[in-house]
XYZ file of N, CA and C in Angstrom:
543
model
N 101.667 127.455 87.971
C 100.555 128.264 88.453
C 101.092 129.559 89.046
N 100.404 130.517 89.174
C 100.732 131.826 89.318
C 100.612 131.728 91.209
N 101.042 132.622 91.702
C 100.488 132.479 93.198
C 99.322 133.405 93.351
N 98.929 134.620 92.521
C 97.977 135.143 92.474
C 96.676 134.971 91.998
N 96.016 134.646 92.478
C 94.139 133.958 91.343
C 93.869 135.472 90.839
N 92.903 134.974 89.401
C 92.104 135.874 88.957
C 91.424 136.786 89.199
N 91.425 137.858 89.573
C 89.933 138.467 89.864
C 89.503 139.135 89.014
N 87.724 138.494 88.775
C 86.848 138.982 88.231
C 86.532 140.102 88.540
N 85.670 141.079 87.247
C 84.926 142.494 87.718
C 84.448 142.976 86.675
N 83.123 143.465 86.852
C 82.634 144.006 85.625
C 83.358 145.276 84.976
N 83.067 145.402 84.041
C 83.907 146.710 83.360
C 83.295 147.939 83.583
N 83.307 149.115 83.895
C 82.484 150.617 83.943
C 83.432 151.229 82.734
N 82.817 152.500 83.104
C 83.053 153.113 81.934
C 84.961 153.729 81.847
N 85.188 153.779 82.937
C 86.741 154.042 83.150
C 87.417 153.252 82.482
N 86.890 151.736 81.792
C 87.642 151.237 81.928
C 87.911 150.591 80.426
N 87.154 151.613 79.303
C 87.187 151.479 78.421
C 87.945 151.385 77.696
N 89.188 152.034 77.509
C 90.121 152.672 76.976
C 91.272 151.149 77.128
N 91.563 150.951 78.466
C 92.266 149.349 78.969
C 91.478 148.235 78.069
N 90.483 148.261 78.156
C 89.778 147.362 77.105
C 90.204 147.208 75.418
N 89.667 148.395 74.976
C 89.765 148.321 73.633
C 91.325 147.827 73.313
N 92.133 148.599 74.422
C 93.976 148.317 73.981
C 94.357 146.930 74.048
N 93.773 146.289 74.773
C 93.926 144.776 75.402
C 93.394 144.084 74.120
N 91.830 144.299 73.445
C 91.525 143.529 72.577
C 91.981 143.932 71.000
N 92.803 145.091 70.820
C 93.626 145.418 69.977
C 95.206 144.507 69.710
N 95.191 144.774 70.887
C 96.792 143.953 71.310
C 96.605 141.983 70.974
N 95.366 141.893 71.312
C 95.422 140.319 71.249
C 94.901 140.493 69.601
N 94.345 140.895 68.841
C 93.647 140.496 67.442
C 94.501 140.938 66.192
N 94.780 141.823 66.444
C 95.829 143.343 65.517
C 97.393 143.263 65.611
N 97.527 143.336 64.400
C 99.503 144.392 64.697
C 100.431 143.270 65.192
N 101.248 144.140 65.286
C 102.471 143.432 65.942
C 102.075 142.683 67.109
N 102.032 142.990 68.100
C 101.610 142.818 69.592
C 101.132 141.783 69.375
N 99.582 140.934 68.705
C 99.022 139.864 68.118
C 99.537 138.865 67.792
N 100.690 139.122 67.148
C 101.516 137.842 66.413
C 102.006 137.631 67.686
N 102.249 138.167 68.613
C 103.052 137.544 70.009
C 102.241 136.187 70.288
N 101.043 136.218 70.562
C 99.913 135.081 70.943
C 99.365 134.616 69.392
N 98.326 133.479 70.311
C 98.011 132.147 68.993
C 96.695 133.243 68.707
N 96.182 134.193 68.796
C 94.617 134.042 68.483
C 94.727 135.538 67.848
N 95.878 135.810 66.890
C 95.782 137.240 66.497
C 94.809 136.743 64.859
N 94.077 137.814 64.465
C 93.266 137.704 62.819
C 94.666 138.361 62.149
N 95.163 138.860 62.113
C 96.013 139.634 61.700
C 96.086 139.362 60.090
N 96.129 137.563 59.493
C 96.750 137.270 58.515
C 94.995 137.436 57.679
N 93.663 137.123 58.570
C 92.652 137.382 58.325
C 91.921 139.297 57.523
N 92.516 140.041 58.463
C 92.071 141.160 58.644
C 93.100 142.140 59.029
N 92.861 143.336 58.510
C 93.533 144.695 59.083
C 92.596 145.945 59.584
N 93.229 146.504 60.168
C 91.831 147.839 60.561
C 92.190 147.194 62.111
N 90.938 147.728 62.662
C 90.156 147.698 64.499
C 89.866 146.416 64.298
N 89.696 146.113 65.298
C 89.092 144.865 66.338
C 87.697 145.249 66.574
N 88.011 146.914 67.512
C 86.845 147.224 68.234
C 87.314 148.789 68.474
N 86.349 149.618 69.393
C 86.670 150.402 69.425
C 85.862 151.144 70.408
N 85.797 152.548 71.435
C 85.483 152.847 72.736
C 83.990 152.933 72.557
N 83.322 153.236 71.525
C 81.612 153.129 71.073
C 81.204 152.256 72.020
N 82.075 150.848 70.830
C 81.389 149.703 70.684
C 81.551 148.950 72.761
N 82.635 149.247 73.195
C 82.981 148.629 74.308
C 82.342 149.272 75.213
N 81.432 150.757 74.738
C 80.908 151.899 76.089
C 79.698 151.207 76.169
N 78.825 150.316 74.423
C 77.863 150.101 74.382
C 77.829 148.511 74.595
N 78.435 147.833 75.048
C 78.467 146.924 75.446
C 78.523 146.976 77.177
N 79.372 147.976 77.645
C 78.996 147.913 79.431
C 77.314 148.540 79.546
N 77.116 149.441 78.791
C 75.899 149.778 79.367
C 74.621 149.556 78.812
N 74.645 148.623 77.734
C 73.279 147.707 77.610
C 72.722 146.914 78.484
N 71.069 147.159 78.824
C 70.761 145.857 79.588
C 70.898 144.522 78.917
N 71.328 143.867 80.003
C 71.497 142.381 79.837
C 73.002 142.001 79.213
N 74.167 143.442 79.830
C 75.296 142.978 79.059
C 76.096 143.044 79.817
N 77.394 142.838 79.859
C 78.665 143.162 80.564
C 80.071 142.685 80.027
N 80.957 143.296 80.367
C 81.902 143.431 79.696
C 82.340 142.995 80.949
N 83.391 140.927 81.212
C 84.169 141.289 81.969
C 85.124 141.298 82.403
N 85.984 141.636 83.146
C 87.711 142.107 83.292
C 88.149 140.601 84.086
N 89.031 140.010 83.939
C 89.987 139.175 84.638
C 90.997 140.069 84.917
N 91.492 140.496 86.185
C 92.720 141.370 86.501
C 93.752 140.456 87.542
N 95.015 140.374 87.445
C 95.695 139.635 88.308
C 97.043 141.017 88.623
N 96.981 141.072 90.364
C 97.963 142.049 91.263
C 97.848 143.062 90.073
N 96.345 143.650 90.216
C 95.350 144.991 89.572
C 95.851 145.215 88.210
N 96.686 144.142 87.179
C 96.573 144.796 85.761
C 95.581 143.895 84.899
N 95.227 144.585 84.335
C 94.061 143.476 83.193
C 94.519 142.392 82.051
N 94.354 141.465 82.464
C 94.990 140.309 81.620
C 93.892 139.545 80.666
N 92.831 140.072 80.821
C 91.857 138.975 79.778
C 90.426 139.967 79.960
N 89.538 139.746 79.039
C 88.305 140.290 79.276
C 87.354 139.764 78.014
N 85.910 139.560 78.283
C 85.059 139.228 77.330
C 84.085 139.778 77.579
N 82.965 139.707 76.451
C 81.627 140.275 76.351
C 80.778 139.213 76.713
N 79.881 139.319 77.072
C 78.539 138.286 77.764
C 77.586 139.401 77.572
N 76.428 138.739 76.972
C 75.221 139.200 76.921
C 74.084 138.299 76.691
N 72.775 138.722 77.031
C 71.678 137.440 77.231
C 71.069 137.924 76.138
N 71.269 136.570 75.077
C 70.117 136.884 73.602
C 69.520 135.828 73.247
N 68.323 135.698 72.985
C 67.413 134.583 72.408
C 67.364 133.273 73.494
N 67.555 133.751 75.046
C 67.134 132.392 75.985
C 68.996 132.160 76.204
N 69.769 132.673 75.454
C 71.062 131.844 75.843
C 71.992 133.184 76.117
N 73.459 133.162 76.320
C 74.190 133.899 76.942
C 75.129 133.979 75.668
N 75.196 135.156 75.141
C 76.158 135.383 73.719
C 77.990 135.773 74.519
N 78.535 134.786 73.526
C 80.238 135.648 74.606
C 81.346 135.435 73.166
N 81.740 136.824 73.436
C 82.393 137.400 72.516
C 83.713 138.639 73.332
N 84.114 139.048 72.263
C 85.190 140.075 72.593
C 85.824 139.573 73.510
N 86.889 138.271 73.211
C 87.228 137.425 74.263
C 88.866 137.550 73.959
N 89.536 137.784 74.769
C 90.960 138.524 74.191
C 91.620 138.701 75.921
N 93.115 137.951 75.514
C 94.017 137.528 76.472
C 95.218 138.773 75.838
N 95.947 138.857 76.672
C 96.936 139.782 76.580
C 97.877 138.242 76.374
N 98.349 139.126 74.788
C 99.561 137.734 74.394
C 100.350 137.266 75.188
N 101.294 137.846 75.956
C 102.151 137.512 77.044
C 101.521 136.591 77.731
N 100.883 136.741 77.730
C 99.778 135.440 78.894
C 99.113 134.384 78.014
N 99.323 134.274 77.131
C 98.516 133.211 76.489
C 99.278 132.153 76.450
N 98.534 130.761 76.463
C 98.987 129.233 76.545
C 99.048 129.359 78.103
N 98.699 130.474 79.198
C 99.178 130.091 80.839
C 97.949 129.280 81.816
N 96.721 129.147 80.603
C 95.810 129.497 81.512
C 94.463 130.158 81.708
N 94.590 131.159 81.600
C 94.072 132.143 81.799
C 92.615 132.420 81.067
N 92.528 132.117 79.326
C 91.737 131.835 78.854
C 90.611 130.870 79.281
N 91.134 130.268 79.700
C 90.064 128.769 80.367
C 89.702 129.157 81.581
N 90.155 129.811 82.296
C 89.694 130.535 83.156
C 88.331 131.433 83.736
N 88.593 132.123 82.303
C 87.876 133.443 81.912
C 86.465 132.871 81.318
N 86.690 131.859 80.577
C 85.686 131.236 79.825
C 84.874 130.438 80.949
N 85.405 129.829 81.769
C 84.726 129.010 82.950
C 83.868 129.738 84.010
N 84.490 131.231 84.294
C 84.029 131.968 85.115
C 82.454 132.639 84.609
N 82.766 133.401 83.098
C 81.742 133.597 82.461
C 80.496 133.029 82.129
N 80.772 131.489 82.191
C 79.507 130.184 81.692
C 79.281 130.398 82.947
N 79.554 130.204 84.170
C 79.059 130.325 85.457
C 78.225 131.396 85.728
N 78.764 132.502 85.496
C 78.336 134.197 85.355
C 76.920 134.227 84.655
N 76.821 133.778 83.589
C 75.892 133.599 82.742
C 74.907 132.996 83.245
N 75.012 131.770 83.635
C 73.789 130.435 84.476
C 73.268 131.303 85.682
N 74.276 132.151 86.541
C 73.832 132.533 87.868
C 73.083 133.664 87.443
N 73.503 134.584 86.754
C 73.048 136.070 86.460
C 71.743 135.970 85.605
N 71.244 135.439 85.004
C 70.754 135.378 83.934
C 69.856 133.880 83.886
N 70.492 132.476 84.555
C 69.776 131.508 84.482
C 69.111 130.944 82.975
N 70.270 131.426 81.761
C 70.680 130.641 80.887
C 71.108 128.840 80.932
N 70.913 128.028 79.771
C 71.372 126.974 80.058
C 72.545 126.759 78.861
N 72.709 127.860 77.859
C 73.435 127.828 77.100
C 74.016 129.087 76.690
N 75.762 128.903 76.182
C 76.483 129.713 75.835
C 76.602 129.779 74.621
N 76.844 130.673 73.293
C 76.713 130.951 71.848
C 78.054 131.996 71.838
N 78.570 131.575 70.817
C 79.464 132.408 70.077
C 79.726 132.315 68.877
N 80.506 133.226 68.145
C 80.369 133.300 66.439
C 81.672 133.219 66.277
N 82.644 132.242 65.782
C 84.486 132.501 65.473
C 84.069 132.486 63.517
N 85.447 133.364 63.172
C 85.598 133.076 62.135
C 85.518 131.894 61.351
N 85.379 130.930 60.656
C 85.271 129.480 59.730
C 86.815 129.343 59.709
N 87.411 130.667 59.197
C 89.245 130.223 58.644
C 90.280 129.715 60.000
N 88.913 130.114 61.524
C 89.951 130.305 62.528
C 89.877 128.870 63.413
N 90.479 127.516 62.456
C 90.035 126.656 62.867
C 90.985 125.958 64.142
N 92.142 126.634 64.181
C 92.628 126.711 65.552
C 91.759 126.985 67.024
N 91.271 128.311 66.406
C 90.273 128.353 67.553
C 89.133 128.209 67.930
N 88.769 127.239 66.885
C 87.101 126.898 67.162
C 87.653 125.250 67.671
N 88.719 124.819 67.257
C 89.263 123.376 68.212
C 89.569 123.613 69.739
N 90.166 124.908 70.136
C 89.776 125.102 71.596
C 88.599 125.697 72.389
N 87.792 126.106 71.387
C 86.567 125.998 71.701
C 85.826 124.567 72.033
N 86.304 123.865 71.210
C 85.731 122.609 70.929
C 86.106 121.780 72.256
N 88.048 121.975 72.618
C 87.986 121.029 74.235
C 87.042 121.571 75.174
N 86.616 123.057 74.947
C 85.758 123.497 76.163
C 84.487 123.164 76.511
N 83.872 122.076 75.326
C 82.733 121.956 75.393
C 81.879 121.873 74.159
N 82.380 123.390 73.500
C 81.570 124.073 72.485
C 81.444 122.930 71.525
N 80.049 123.313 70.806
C 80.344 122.425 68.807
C 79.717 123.463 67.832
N 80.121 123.000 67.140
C 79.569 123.525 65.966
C 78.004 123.069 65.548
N 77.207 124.387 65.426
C 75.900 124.196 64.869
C 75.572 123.872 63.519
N 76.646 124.131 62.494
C 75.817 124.188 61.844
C 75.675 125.417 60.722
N 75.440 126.329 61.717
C 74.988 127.541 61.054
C 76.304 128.673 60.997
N 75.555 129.439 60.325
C 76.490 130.526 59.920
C 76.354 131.526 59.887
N 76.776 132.780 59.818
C 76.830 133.898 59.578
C 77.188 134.687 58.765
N 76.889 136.078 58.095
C 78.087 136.557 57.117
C 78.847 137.721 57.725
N 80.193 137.275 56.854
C 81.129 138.523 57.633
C 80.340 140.037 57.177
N 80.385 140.956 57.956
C 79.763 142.001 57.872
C 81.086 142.910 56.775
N 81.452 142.398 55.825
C 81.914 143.121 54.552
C 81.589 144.472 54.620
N 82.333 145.272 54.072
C 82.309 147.133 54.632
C 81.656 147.761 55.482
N 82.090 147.241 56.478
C 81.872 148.102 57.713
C 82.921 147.418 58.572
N 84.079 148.826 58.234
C 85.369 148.722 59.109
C 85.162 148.782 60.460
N 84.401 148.990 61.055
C 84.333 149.192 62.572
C 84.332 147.285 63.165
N 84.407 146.547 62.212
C 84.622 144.778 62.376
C 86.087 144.161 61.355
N 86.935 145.753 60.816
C 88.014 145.298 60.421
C 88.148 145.200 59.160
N 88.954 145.410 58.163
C 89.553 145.545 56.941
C 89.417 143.939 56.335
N 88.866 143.231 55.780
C 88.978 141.956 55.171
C 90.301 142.036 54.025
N 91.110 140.764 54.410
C 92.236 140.790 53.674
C 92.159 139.336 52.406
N 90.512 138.707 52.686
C 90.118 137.548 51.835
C 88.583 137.538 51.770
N 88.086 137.186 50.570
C 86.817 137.646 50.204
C 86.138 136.689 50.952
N 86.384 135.158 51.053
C 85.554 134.356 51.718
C 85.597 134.018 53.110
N 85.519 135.064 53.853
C 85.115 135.017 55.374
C 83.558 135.358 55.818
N 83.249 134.356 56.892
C 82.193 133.902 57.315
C 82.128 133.735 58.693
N 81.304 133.650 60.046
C 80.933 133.362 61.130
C 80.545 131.809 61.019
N 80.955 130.967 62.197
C 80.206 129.828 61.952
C 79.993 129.937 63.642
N 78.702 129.562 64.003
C 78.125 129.798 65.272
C 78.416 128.163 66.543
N 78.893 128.826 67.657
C 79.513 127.326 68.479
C 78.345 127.170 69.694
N 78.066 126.550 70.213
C 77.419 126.388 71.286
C 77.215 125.311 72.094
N 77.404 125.833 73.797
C 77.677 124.726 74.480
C 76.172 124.609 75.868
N 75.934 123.509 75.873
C 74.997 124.051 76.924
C 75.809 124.100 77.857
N 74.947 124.637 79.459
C 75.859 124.834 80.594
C 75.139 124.116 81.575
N 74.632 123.299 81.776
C 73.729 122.445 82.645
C 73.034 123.251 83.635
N 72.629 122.705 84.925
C 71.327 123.028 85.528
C 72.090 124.450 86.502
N 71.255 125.317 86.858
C 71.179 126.465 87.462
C 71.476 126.451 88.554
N 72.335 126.753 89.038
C 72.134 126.162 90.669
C 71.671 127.207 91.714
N 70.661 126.250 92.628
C 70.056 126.537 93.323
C 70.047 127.615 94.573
């Protein structure tokens, strides 16, 4: 264990730029292959990019948020409230830190975040089908599989270069029990 805890914080707009590099670094490139959760062998191109991360802090009902430990940013995800439940995405650990922790962390804080802020009873996310590594640690967290699916959004690089024709979304969801009071 670290001697320092997590601290949470929503993202502003300063803090865009740390973002996009962080979720570049965990999905993309070299840097990626360091940790388990790079697409790399999936995809080439962006992850994401300062648009998409400006329009994610400043939508209602969204937030972008930072895990920082002794003030550098080590993890961050997207949360947003859609259809009654809490969508979480753009979920990306700085490789160096991955397997410590930290992920489970981030994910625990957020389902909480979600129930209190919002008074959701369920969390939704979309992983790749090929990324069955990480829909199994999705899976200790709770999550299952619905079922359903999605399609990869095919030409439109701003979600990444496809390096295999048959990629797909398959949608996970966990409830988060009662609201507290």
């Amino acid at each position: 264990m670290h001697a320092n805890p997590l601290a949470f914080r929503a993202a502003t707009a300063a803090d865009i730029p740390a973002v996009v590099a962080l979720v570049e670094s965990a999905y993309r490139g070299e840097s990626g292959l360091r940790g388990w959760t790079t697409e790399s062998n999936l995809l080439d191109g962006q992850r994401t990019d300062a648009q998409d991360v400006g329009e994610a802090i400043t939508r209602p009902d969204s937030l972008v948020l930072l895990a920082e430990r002794d003030g550098a940013l080590v993890a961050c995800c997207h949360l947003e409230k859609q259809d009654g439940a809490a969508y979480f995405g753009m979920f990306a650990v700085d490789p160096s830190r991955q397997t410590g922790g930290v992920g489970k962390q981030v994910i625990a804080h957020a389902e909480q975040l979600a129930r209190t802020r919002w008074g959701v009873g369920r969390m939704r996310m979309t992983v790749i089908v090929q990324r069955e590594e990480l829909i199994a640690f999705y899976e200790r967290r709770g999550y299952a599989r619905t079922g359903q699916f999605k399609p990869f959004p095919y030409g439109d690089a701003r979600f990444g270069i496809p390096r295999r024709d048959d990629l797909r979304f398959e949608v996970l969801e966990k409830p988060l029990g009662e609201v507290a009071a």
